[in-house]
């Protein structure tokens, strides 16, 4: 491999875009995305994911395309398209299948196709490879090879960037594994970790997020228990964390396109294998019920304070799926909003990232796009749903001044010490 080695990145979201920027420093790279608006924005050096700065975008803006023809005569194809779930919580791999069909049309002998999208163990070889073979007329390991290197980017994390996270690599044959490892080693300063099979790499990725889901579910369940017992769960966690091997997970809403999605891919595959994954199911059930728990806890506390929910005005702070991240996809805050909006007098929603994105939430929801607008009203309840740094800067004192008499502050993620809020998880 050298500067003339050609790489095509398919899918330019929070995973594919940083990958393209890094590979472009060493190889001839083209970035493809079916979203022409996304390509147009990137060429103007605008990245709504906020993962790449203006300087980085400037280095690749002339190599971006929404035209499939840009995939001609490549050496490597790296697929980073989303793998969400359907309404029935089953895998939605349409984007992945479409990417495979498109790549197959341009696949040549000697090419290597590397997948980064999170899938259940076996999907790459059972679904993707047959599409590539059928479309191209070529045969795996005879004419072309396949690799799998799961993405590990943590959206909004400014400390652990792409190059600083160890990359797991795998491939369809030993020679291809060396090639895939060499490719990623050229940009990943943290190093790589080779595994013997694509299925092992797929499994490693999916249990990373499944493990987090189960641990957060445990914290959610414990927080509900201790709150019923009148025990400050923040204090409990602080005490438990004094032991060296305690895992520092916090309760809260679990959404996004990883932790709230990946376990469903694993349960789907488990059932195909005739196995019912009880613990994974239990974790998902607990985390999926948290919006309802938040609603009922708020209603109960308001009633205790002599307030009827239908006469109350509420404010929800935060709408993205995690703190200091501009991504609204699969945010469980929307589930919280839906539970409240038809049952209260007025409900308002504010997130600092509304200024950077439009259409993140339905039009009928009353959005405050500026912090100034928030301070022009008084509320019976305020729910801090996402602990953005911007909210911490406002301070608990200023937020409490926005409450009406006997109003309540529900601090879901304990942004402030528990003594400053009536409710917390």
PDB file of N, CA and C in Angstrom, residues 48 253 255-256 291 315-322 325-341 347-369 383 385-386 388 391:
ATOM      1  N   UNK A  48     -22.706  18.391  10.761  1.00  0.00           N
ATOM      2  CA  UNK A  48     -23.724  18.445  11.806  1.00  0.00           C
ATOM      3  C   UNK A  48     -23.434  17.480  12.953  1.00  0.00           C
ATOM      4  N   UNK A 253     -31.661   7.413  31.029  1.00  0.00           N
ATOM      5  CA  UNK A 253     -32.290   6.985  29.779  1.00  0.00           C
ATOM      6  C   UNK A 253     -31.242   6.347  28.877  1.00  0.00           C
ATOM      7  N   UNK A 255     -30.693   5.505  25.065  1.00  0.00           N
ATOM      8  CA  UNK A 255     -31.135   5.612  23.676  1.00  0.00           C
ATOM      9  C   UNK A 255     -29.951   5.576  22.739  1.00  0.00           C
ATOM     10  N   UNK A 256     -30.056   6.329  21.655  1.00  0.00           N
ATOM     11  CA  UNK A 256     -28.958   6.368  20.692  1.00  0.00           C
ATOM     12  C   UNK A 256     -28.992   5.197  19.734  1.00  0.00           C
ATOM     13  N   UNK A 291     -38.759   5.868  30.607  1.00  0.00           N
ATOM     14  CA  UNK A 291     -39.589   7.053  30.346  1.00  0.00           C
ATOM     15  C   UNK A 291     -40.902   7.033  31.146  1.00  0.00           C
ATOM     16  N   UNK A 315     -41.063  21.944  31.769  1.00  0.00           N
ATOM     17  CA  UNK A 315     -39.898  22.199  30.911  1.00  0.00           C
ATOM     18  C   UNK A 315     -38.983  20.988  30.951  1.00  0.00           C
ATOM     19  N   UNK A 316     -38.637  20.478  29.781  1.00  0.00           N
ATOM     20  CA  UNK A 316     -37.664  19.386  29.683  1.00  0.00           C
ATOM     21  C   UNK A 316     -36.390  19.949  29.071  1.00  0.00           C
ATOM     22  N   UNK A 317     -35.291  19.781  29.782  1.00  0.00           N
ATOM     23  CA  UNK A 317     -33.996  20.271  29.320  1.00  0.00           C
ATOM     24  C   UNK A 317     -33.168  19.116  28.763  1.00  0.00           C
ATOM     25  N   UNK A 318     -32.834  19.195  27.493  1.00  0.00           N
ATOM     26  CA  UNK A 318     -32.054  18.154  26.844  1.00  0.00           C
ATOM     27  C   UNK A 318     -32.913  17.257  25.985  1.00  0.00           C
ATOM     28  N   UNK A 319     -32.473  17.021  24.739  1.00  0.00           N
ATOM     29  CA  UNK A 319     -33.258  16.185  23.824  1.00  0.00           C
ATOM     30  C   UNK A 319     -32.404  15.215  23.023  1.00  0.00           C
ATOM     31  N   UNK A 320     -31.089  15.388  23.036  1.00  0.00           N
ATOM     32  CA  UNK A 320     -30.206  14.464  22.322  1.00  0.00           C
ATOM     33  C   UNK A 320     -30.125  13.155  23.106  1.00  0.00           C
ATOM     34  N   UNK A 321     -29.512  12.134  22.513  1.00  0.00           N
ATOM     35  CA  UNK A 321     -29.503  10.849  23.202  1.00  0.00           C
ATOM     36  C   UNK A 321     -28.432  10.772  24.285  1.00  0.00           C
ATOM     37  N   UNK A 322     -27.481  11.723  24.286  1.00  0.00           N
ATOM     38  CA  UNK A 322     -26.470  11.761  25.338  1.00  0.00           C
ATOM     39  C   UNK A 322     -25.932  13.174  25.477  1.00  0.00           C
ATOM     40  N   UNK A 325     -23.566  16.055  22.858  1.00  0.00           N
ATOM     41  CA  UNK A 325     -23.544  15.380  21.558  1.00  0.00           C
ATOM     42  C   UNK A 325     -24.745  15.880  20.750  1.00  0.00           C
ATOM     43  N   UNK A 326     -24.573  16.226  19.478  1.00  0.00           N
ATOM     44  CA  UNK A 326     -25.670  16.807  18.696  1.00  0.00           C
ATOM     45  C   UNK A 326     -26.623  15.802  18.065  1.00  0.00           C
ATOM     46  N   UNK A 327     -26.533  14.530  18.444  1.00  0.00           N
ATOM     47  CA  UNK A 327     -27.297  13.473  17.786  1.00  0.00           C
ATOM     48  C   UNK A 327     -28.632  13.229  18.489  1.00  0.00           C
ATOM     49  N   UNK A 328     -29.736  13.410  17.754  1.00  0.00           N
ATOM     50  CA  UNK A 328     -31.079  13.227  18.308  1.00  0.00           C
ATOM     51  C   UNK A 328     -31.662  11.847  17.981  1.00  0.00           C
ATOM     52  N   UNK A 329     -30.944  11.036  17.203  1.00  0.00           N
ATOM     53  CA  UNK A 329     -31.505   9.760  16.757  1.00  0.00           C
ATOM     54  C   UNK A 329     -31.782   8.820  17.927  1.00  0.00           C
ATOM     55  N   UNK A 330     -32.972   8.230  17.906  1.00  0.00           N
ATOM     56  CA  UNK A 330     -33.380   7.253  18.914  1.00  0.00           C
ATOM     57  C   UNK A 330     -33.225   7.798  20.338  1.00  0.00           C
ATOM     58  N   UNK A 331     -33.464   9.098  20.497  1.00  0.00           N
ATOM     59  CA  UNK A 331     -33.399   9.683  21.838  1.00  0.00           C
ATOM     60  C   UNK A 331     -34.639   9.291  22.629  1.00  0.00           C
ATOM     61  N   UNK A 332     -34.429   8.770  23.825  1.00  0.00           N
ATOM     62  CA  UNK A 332     -35.554   8.365  24.670  1.00  0.00           C
ATOM     63  C   UNK A 332     -36.248   9.568  25.304  1.00  0.00           C
ATOM     64  N   UNK A 333     -35.652  10.742  25.150  1.00  0.00           N
ATOM     65  CA  UNK A 333     -36.313  11.950  25.627  1.00  0.00           C
ATOM     66  C   UNK A 333     -37.627  12.140  24.873  1.00  0.00           C
ATOM     67  N   UNK A 334     -37.650  11.752  23.613  1.00  0.00           N
ATOM     68  CA  UNK A 334     -38.874  11.880  22.830  1.00  0.00           C
ATOM     69  C   UNK A 334     -39.993  11.037  23.440  1.00  0.00           C
ATOM     70  N   UNK A 335     -39.652   9.871  23.991  1.00  0.00           N
ATOM     71  CA  UNK A 335     -40.655   9.035  24.648  1.00  0.00           C
ATOM     72  C   UNK A 335     -41.197   9.721  25.897  1.00  0.00           C
ATOM     73  N   UNK A 336     -40.311  10.412  26.620  1.00  0.00           N
ATOM     74  CA  UNK A 336     -40.731  11.157  27.804  1.00  0.00           C
ATOM     75  C   UNK A 336     -41.675  12.282  27.396  1.00  0.00           C
ATOM     76  N   UNK A 337     -41.318  12.996  26.337  1.00  0.00           N
ATOM     77  CA  UNK A 337     -42.144  14.095  25.831  1.00  0.00           C
ATOM     78  C   UNK A 337     -43.540  13.609  25.462  1.00  0.00           C
ATOM     79  N   UNK A 338     -43.615  12.486  24.776  1.00  0.00           N
ATOM     80  CA  UNK A 338     -44.902  11.944  24.338  1.00  0.00           C
ATOM     81  C   UNK A 338     -45.809  11.612  25.518  1.00  0.00           C
ATOM     82  N   UNK A 339     -45.231  11.140  26.606  1.00  0.00           N
ATOM     83  CA  UNK A 339     -46.025  10.792  27.784  1.00  0.00           C
ATOM     84  C   UNK A 339     -46.609  12.028  28.459  1.00  0.00           C
ATOM     85  N   UNK A 340     -45.873  13.121  28.416  1.00  0.00           N
ATOM     86  CA  UNK A 340     -46.311  14.341  29.101  1.00  0.00           C
ATOM     87  C   UNK A 340     -47.208  15.240  28.257  1.00  0.00           C
ATOM     88  N   UNK A 341     -46.920  15.374  26.959  1.00  0.00           N
ATOM     89  CA  UNK A 341     -47.465  16.473  26.172  1.00  0.00           C
ATOM     90  C   UNK A 341     -48.997  16.523  26.102  1.00  0.00           C
ATOM     91  N   UNK A 347     -46.134  22.152  27.698  1.00  0.00           N
ATOM     92  CA  UNK A 347     -44.835  21.485  27.823  1.00  0.00           C
ATOM     93  C   UNK A 347     -43.856  22.129  26.853  1.00  0.00           C
ATOM     94  N   UNK A 348     -42.681  22.453  27.366  1.00  0.00           N
ATOM     95  CA  UNK A 348     -41.650  23.074  26.546  1.00  0.00           C
ATOM     96  C   UNK A 348     -40.385  22.225  26.590  1.00  0.00           C
ATOM     97  N   UNK A 349     -39.635  22.291  25.506  1.00  0.00           N
ATOM     98  CA  UNK A 349     -38.423  21.480  25.367  1.00  0.00           C
ATOM     99  C   UNK A 349     -37.280  22.364  24.884  1.00  0.00           C
ATOM    100  N   UNK A 350     -36.143  22.264  25.556  1.00  0.00           N
ATOM    101  CA  UNK A 350     -34.976  23.047  25.135  1.00  0.00           C
ATOM    102  C   UNK A 350     -33.734  22.169  25.070  1.00  0.00           C
ATOM    103  N   UNK A 351     -32.983  22.349  24.000  1.00  0.00           N
ATOM    104  CA  UNK A 351     -31.677  21.713  23.858  1.00  0.00           C
ATOM    105  C   UNK A 351     -30.787  22.670  23.076  1.00  0.00           C
ATOM    106  N   UNK A 352     -29.570  22.928  23.544  1.00  0.00           N
ATOM    107  CA  UNK A 352     -28.688  23.874  22.836  1.00  0.00           C
ATOM    108  C   UNK A 352     -28.387  23.467  21.400  1.00  0.00           C
ATOM    109  N   UNK A 353     -28.548  22.168  21.099  1.00  0.00           N
ATOM    110  CA  UNK A 353     -28.238  21.696  19.750  1.00  0.00           C
ATOM    111  C   UNK A 353     -29.387  21.895  18.766  1.00  0.00           C
ATOM    112  N   UNK A 354     -30.531  22.397  19.244  1.00  0.00           N
ATOM    113  CA  UNK A 354     -31.608  22.740  18.313  1.00  0.00           C
ATOM    114  C   UNK A 354     -31.154  23.829  17.340  1.00  0.00           C
ATOM    115  N   UNK A 355     -30.222  24.650  17.762  1.00  0.00           N
ATOM    116  CA  UNK A 355     -29.716  25.726  16.908  1.00  0.00           C
ATOM    117  C   UNK A 355     -28.937  25.188  15.721  1.00  0.00           C
ATOM    118  N   UNK A 356     -28.357  24.011  15.876  1.00  0.00           N
ATOM    119  CA  UNK A 356     -27.509  23.441  14.835  1.00  0.00           C
ATOM    120  C   UNK A 356     -28.240  22.468  13.925  1.00  0.00           C
ATOM    121  N   UNK A 357     -29.403  21.997  14.373  1.00  0.00           N
ATOM    122  CA  UNK A 357     -30.169  21.049  13.559  1.00  0.00           C
ATOM    123  C   UNK A 357     -31.645  21.432  13.551  1.00  0.00           C
ATOM    124  N   UNK A 358     -32.280  21.189  12.445  1.00  0.00           N
ATOM    125  CA  UNK A 358     -33.721  21.426  12.346  1.00  0.00           C
ATOM    126  C   UNK A 358     -34.421  20.100  12.077  1.00  0.00           C
ATOM    127  N   UNK A 359     -35.674  20.016  12.496  1.00  0.00           N
ATOM    128  CA  UNK A 359     -36.440  18.797  12.231  1.00  0.00           C
ATOM    129  C   UNK A 359     -36.112  17.643  13.142  1.00  0.00           C
ATOM    130  N   UNK A 360     -35.371  17.913  14.244  1.00  0.00           N
ATOM    131  CA  UNK A 360     -35.009  16.829  15.149  1.00  0.00           C
ATOM    132  C   UNK A 360     -36.218  16.304  15.915  1.00  0.00           C
ATOM    133  N   UNK A 361     -37.196  17.186  16.196  1.00  0.00           N
ATOM    134  CA  UNK A 361     -38.400  16.803  16.906  1.00  0.00           C
ATOM    135  C   UNK A 361     -39.616  17.301  16.134  1.00  0.00           C
ATOM    136  N   UNK A 362     -40.780  16.667  16.310  1.00  0.00           N
ATOM    137  CA  UNK A 362     -42.001  17.080  15.593  1.00  0.00           C
ATOM    138  C   UNK A 362     -42.346  18.547  15.819  1.00  0.00           C
ATOM    139  N   UNK A 363     -42.954  19.154  14.830  1.00  0.00           N
ATOM    140  CA  UNK A 363     -43.268  20.582  14.865  1.00  0.00           C
ATOM    141  C   UNK A 363     -44.239  20.958  15.977  1.00  0.00           C
ATOM    142  N   UNK A 364     -45.134  20.048  16.358  1.00  0.00           N
ATOM    143  CA  UNK A 364     -46.145  20.404  17.353  1.00  0.00           C
ATOM    144  C   UNK A 364     -45.585  20.505  18.769  1.00  0.00           C
ATOM    145  N   UNK A 365     -44.349  20.061  18.989  1.00  0.00           N
ATOM    146  CA  UNK A 365     -43.728  20.202  20.296  1.00  0.00           C
ATOM    147  C   UNK A 365     -43.156  21.614  20.420  1.00  0.00           C
ATOM    148  N   UNK A 366     -43.443  22.282  21.514  1.00  0.00           N
ATOM    149  CA  UNK A 366     -42.980  23.660  21.698  1.00  0.00           C
ATOM    150  C   UNK A 366     -41.495  23.662  22.056  1.00  0.00           C
ATOM    151  N   UNK A 367     -40.692  24.130  21.134  1.00  0.00           N
ATOM    152  CA  UNK A 367     -39.242  24.118  21.300  1.00  0.00           C
ATOM    153  C   UNK A 367     -38.717  25.496  21.657  1.00  0.00           C
ATOM    154  N   UNK A 368     -37.822  25.531  22.615  1.00  0.00           N
ATOM    155  CA  UNK A 368     -37.057  26.737  22.896  1.00  0.00           C
ATOM    156  C   UNK A 368     -35.696  26.538  22.238  1.00  0.00           C
ATOM    157  N   UNK A 369     -35.411  27.323  21.208  1.00  0.00           N
ATOM    158  CA  UNK A 369     -34.132  27.172  20.525  1.00  0.00           C
ATOM    159  C   UNK A 369     -33.035  28.024  21.158  1.00  0.00           C
ATOM    160  N   UNK A 383     -37.508  19.013  34.163  1.00  0.00           N
ATOM    161  CA  UNK A 383     -36.801  17.733  34.083  1.00  0.00           C
ATOM    162  C   UNK A 383     -35.493  17.937  33.327  1.00  0.00           C
ATOM    163  N   UNK A 385     -33.192  16.161  31.485  1.00  0.00           N
ATOM    164  CA  UNK A 385     -33.160  14.827  30.875  1.00  0.00           C
ATOM    165  C   UNK A 385     -31.771  14.455  30.363  1.00  0.00           C
ATOM    166  N   UNK A 386     -31.018  15.463  29.903  1.00  0.00           N
ATOM    167  CA  UNK A 386     -29.674  15.232  29.357  1.00  0.00           C
ATOM    168  C   UNK A 386     -28.721  16.214  30.030  1.00  0.00           C
ATOM    169  N   UNK A 388     -26.236  18.186  29.655  1.00  0.00           N
ATOM    170  CA  UNK A 388     -25.325  18.984  28.842  1.00  0.00           C
ATOM    171  C   UNK A 388     -24.515  19.930  29.732  1.00  0.00           C
ATOM    172  N   UNK A 391     -26.132  23.221  30.615  1.00  0.00           N
ATOM    173  CA  UNK A 391     -27.074  23.281  31.726  1.00  0.00           C
ATOM    174  C   UNK A 391     -26.343  23.398  33.062  1.00  0.00           C
TER     175      UNK A 391
END
